[in-house]
Tab-separated table of C-alpha atoms and ligand atoms in Angstrom:
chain	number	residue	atom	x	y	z
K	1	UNK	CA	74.960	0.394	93.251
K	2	UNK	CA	75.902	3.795	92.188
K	3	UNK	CA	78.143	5.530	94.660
K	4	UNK	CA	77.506	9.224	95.304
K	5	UNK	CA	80.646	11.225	95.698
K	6	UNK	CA	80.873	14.287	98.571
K	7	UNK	CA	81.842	17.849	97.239
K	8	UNK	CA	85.679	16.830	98.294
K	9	UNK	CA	85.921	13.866	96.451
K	10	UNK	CA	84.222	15.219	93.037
K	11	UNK	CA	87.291	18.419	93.665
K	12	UNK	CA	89.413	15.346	93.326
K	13	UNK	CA	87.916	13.782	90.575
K	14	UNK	CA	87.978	17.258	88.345
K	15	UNK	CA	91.782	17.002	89.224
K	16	UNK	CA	92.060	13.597	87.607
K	17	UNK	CA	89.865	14.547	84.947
K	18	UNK	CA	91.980	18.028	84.079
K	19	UNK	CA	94.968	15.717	83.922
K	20	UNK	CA	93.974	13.447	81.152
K	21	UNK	CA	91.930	17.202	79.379
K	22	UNK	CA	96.035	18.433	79.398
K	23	UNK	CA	96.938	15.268	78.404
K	24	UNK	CA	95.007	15.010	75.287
K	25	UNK	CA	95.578	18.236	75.005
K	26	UNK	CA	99.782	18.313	74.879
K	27	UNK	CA	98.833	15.168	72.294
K	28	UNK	CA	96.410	17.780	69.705
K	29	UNK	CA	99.997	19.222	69.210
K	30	UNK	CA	101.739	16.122	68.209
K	31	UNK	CA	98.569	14.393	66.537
K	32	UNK	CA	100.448	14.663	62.895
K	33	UNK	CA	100.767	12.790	59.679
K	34	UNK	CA	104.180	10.383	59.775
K	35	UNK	CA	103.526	10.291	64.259
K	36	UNK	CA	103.077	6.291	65.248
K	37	UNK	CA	99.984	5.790	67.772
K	38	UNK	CA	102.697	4.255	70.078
K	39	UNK	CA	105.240	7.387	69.661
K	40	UNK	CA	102.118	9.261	71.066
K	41	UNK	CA	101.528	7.057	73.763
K	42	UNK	CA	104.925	7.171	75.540
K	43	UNK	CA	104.392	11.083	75.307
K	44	UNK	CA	101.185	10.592	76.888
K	45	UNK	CA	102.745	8.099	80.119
K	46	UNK	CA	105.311	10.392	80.873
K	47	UNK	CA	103.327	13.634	80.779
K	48	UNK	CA	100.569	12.118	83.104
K	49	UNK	CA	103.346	10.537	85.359
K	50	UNK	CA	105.074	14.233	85.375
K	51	UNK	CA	101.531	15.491	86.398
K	52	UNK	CA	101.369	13.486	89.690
K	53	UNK	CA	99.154	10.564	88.084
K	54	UNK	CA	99.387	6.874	86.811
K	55	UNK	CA	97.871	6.340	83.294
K	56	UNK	CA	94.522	4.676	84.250
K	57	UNK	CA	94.669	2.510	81.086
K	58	UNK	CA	97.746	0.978	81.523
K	59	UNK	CA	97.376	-2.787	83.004
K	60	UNK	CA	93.737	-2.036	83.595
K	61	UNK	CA	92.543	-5.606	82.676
K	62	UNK	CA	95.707	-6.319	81.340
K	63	UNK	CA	95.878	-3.367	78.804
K	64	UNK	CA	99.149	-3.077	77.365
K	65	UNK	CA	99.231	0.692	77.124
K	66	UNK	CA	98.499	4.525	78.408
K	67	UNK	CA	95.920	4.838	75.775
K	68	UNK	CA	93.473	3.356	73.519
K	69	UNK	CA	94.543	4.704	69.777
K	70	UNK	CA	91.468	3.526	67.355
K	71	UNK	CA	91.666	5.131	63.800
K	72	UNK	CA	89.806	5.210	61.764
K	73	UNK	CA	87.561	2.225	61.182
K	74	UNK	CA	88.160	1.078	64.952
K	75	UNK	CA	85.570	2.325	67.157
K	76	UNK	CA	87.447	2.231	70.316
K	77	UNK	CA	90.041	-0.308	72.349
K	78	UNK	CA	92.698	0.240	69.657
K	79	UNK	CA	96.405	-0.740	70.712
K	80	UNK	CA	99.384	1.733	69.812
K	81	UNK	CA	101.300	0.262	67.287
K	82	UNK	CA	104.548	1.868	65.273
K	83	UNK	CA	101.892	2.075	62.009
K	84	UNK	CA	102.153	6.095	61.209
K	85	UNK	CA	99.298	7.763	60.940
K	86	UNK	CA	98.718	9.403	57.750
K	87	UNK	CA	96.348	12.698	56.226
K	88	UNK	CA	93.390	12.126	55.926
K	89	UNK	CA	92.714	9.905	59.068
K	90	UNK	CA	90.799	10.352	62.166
K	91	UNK	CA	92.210	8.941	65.310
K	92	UNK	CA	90.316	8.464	68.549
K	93	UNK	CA	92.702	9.253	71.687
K	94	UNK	CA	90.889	7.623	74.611
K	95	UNK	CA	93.152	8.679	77.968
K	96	UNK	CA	92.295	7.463	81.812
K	97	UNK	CA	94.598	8.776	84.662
K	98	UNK	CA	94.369	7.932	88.084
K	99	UNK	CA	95.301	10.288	90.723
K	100	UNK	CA	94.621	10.511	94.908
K	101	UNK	CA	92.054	7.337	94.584
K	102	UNK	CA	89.989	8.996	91.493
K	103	UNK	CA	90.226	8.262	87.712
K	104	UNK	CA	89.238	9.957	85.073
K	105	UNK	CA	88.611	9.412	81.955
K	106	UNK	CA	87.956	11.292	78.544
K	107	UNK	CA	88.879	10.928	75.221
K	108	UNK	CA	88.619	12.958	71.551
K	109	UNK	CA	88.200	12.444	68.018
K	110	UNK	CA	90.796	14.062	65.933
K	111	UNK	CA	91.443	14.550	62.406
K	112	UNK	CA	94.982	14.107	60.528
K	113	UNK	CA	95.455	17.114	58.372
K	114	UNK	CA	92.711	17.570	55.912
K	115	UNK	CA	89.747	14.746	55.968
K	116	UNK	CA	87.033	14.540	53.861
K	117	UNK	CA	83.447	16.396	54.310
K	118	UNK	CA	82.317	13.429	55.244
K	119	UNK	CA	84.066	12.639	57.998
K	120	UNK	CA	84.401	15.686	59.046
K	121	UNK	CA	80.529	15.524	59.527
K	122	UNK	CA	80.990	12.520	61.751
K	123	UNK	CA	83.154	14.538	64.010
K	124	UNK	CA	80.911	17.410	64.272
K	125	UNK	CA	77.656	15.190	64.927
K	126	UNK	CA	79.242	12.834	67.287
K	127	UNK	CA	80.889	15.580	69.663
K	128	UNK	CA	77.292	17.159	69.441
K	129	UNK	CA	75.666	14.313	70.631
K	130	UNK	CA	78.186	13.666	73.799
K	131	UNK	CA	76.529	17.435	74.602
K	132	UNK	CA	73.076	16.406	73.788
K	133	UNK	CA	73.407	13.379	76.044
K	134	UNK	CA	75.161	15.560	78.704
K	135	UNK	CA	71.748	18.379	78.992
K	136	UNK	CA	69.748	14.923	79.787
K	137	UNK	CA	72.082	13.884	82.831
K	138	UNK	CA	70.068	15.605	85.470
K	139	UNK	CA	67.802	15.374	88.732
K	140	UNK	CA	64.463	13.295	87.734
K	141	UNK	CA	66.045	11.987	84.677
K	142	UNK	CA	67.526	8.324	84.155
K	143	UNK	CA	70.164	6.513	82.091
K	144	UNK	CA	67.417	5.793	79.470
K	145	UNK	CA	66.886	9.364	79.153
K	146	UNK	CA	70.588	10.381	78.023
K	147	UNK	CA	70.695	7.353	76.200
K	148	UNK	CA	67.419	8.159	74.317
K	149	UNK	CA	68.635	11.964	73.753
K	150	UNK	CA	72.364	10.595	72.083
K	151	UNK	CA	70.234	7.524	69.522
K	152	UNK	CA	67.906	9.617	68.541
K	153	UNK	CA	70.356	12.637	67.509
K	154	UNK	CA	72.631	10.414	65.879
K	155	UNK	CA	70.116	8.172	64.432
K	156	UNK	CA	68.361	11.205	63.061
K	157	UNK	CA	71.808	12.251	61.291
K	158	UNK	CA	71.708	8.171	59.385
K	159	UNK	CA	74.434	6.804	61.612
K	160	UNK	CA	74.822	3.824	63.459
K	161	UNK	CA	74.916	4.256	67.360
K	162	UNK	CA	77.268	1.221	68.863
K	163	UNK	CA	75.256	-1.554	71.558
K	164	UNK	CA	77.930	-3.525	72.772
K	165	UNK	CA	79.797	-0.756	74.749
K	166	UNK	CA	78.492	1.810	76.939
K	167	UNK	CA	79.296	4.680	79.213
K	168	UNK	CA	79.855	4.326	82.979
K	169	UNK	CA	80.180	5.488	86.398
K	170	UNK	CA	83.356	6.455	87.443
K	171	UNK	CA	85.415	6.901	90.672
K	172	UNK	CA	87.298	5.068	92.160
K	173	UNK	CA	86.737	2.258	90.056
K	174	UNK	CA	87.337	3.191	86.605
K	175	UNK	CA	84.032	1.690	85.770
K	176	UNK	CA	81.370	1.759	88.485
K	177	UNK	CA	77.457	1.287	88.127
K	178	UNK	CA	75.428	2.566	86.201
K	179	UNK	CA	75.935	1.751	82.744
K	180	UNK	CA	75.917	4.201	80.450
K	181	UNK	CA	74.174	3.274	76.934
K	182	UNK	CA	74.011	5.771	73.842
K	183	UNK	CA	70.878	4.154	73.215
K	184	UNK	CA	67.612	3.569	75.158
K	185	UNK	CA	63.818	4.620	76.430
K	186	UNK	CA	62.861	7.419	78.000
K	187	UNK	CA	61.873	7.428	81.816
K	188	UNK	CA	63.788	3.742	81.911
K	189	UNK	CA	66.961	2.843	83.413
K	190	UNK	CA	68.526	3.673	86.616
K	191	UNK	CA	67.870	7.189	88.331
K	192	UNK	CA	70.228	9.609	88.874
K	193	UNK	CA	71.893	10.894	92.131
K	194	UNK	CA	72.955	14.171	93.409
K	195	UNK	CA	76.742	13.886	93.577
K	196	UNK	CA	77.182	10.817	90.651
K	197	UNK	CA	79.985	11.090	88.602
K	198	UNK	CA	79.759	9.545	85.024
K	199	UNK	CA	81.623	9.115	81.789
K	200	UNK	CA	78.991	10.027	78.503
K	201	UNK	CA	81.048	8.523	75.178
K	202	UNK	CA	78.868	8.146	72.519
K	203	UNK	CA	80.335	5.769	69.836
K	204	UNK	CA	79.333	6.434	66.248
K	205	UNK	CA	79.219	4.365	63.015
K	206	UNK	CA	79.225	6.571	60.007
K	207	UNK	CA	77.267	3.653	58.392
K	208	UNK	CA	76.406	-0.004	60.498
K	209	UNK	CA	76.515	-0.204	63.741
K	210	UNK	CA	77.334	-3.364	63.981
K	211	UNK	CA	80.732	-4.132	65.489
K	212	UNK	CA	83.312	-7.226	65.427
K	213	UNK	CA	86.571	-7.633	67.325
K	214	UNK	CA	90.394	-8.487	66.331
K	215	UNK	CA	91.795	-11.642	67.658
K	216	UNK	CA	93.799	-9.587	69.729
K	217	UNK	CA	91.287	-9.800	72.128
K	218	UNK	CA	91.068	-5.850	72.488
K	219	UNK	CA	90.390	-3.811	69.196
K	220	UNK	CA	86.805	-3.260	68.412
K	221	UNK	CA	86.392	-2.107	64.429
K	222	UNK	CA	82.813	-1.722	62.510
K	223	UNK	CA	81.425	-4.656	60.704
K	224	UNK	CA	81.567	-2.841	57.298
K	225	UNK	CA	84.668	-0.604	57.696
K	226	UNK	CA	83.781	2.705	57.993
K	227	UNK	CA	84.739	4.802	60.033
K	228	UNK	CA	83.695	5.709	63.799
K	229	UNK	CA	83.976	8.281	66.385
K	230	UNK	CA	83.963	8.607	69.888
K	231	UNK	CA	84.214	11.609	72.395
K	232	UNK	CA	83.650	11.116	76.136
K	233	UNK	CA	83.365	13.612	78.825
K	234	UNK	CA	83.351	13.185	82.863
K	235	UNK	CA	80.186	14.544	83.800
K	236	UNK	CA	79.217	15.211	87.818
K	237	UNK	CA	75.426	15.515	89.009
K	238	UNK	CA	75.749	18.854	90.917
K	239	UNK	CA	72.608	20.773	92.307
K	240	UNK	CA	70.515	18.635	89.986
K	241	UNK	CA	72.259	19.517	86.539
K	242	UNK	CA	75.217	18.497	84.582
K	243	UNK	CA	78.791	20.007	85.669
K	244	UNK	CA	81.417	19.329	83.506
K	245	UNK	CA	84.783	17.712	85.113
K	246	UNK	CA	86.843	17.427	81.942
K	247	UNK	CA	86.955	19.849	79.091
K	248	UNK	CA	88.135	19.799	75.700
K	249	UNK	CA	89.643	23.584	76.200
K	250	UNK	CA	93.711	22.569	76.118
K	251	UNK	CA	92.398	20.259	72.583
K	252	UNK	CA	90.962	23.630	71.288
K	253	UNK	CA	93.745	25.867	72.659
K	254	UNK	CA	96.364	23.484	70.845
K	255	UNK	CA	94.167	23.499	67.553
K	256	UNK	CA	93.258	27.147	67.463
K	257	UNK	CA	89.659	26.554	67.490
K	258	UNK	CA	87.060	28.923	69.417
K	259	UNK	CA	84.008	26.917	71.245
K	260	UNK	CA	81.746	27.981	73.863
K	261	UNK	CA	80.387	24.514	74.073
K	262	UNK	CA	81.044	23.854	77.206
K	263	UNK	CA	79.702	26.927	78.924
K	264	UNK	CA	76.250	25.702	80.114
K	265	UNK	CA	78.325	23.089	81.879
K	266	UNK	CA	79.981	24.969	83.916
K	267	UNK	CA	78.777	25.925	87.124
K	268	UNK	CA	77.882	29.527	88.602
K	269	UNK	CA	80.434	30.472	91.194
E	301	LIG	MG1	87.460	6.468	77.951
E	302	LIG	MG1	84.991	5.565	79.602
């Protein structure tokens, strides 16, 4: 059943959500060649515990950590580790807090110093499909119809669009109904509600998209291993159109990078 959220509680959810956007954002700083995944992680606890919050990850079905570090060829569910990271990868950050009752949870793609054009492209088309799915989360529309909006785009760019894990609702629970595939049918699905909060994170195989999993029961990698992407955004259903409760701003701000992406997601007032 999805669970419709009053104007209070979605204020409390953009709190939650703005903690793990400053999160990820304090970690585009420290996101460096010779940096271990786990170094970045204990930044990443204590920030979010000096913000008020509890990392959302961290014992959440027995997770061992505050986030989910996947580089590279892991898609997403990647455990810290003291391996540094080194130019020329990409690293997924995926980053849940929970604050007054509400998580939230968003995550980025970045690059380590200088990748190649190719990857680079990943980046680029996956982050523009999370936007692409976003413009379809609206009054009338149904999960099929984001998930139609994100397979085709990324399809239409030759990559692989992962089955096997999905988007969600998100509240209290840090995965309530509906599901959220990248992939589906128009006009099929669930229908939205005014006042639904969700989490969009399209996953995206530069080349299969099939998947397999480590035997430590958590990291998903692709089947041929190249590489993957992911960005996720919290999304709320507000006067029948997409308002965004997470942004990648304090990301951009830490990078130097101007984007007006977000703009059409924000809302009037
Ligand atoms: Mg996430
Ligand atoms: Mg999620």
């Amino acid at each position: 059943m999805i669970i419709a959220k009053t104007a209070e509680e979605i204020e409390l959810m953009r709190e939650s959500a703005l903690i793990v956007s400053k999160t990820l954002g304090m970690l585009a700083s420290e996101v460096k060649p010779g940096i271990t995944t786990l170094k970045l992680d204990a930044l990443a606890e204590t920030f979010i515990r000096d913000h008020g919050a509890v990392p959302g990850f961290l014992g959440l079905y027995d997770f061992p950590n505050s986030l989910c570090m996947s580089p590279n060829a892991q898609v997403v569910h990647g455990i810290p580790n003291d391996t540094p990271l080194i130019e020329g990868d990409i690293i997924s950050i995926d980053c849940g807090a929970l604050k007054n009752g509400f998580y939230g949870d968003h995550a980025y793609t970045f690059a380590i110093g200088q990748v190649t054009a190719e990857i680079q492209k990943l980046l680029e088309v996956t982050k523009e499909s999370l936007y692409v799915g976003i413009r379809q989360f609206k009054a009338g529309n149904r999960t099929g119809d984001v998930g139609y909006a994100i397979q085709k785009f990324t399809e239409d760019h030759g990559y692989g669009v992962v089955r096997e894990l999905v988007g969600h609702g998100l509240g209290r629970k840090m995965h309530e109904d509906p599901e959220m595939p990248n992939y589906g049918k128009r006009g099929r699905g669930k229908k939205f509600i005014e006042g639904m909060v969700v989490a969009i994170e399209p996953m995206t195989n530069m080349g299969t998209r099939r998947i397999k999993q480590l035997k430590d029961g958590w990291t998903i990698l692709t089947a041929d291993g190249k590489p993957s992407a992911h960005f996720e955004h919290n999304v709320a259903l507000v006067n029948g159109k997409p308002e965004l409760l997470s942004t990648f701003k304090y990301v951009y701000d830490a990078l130097g990078i101007e984007s007006d992406e977000e703009a059409e997601f924000r809302s009037a007032d």
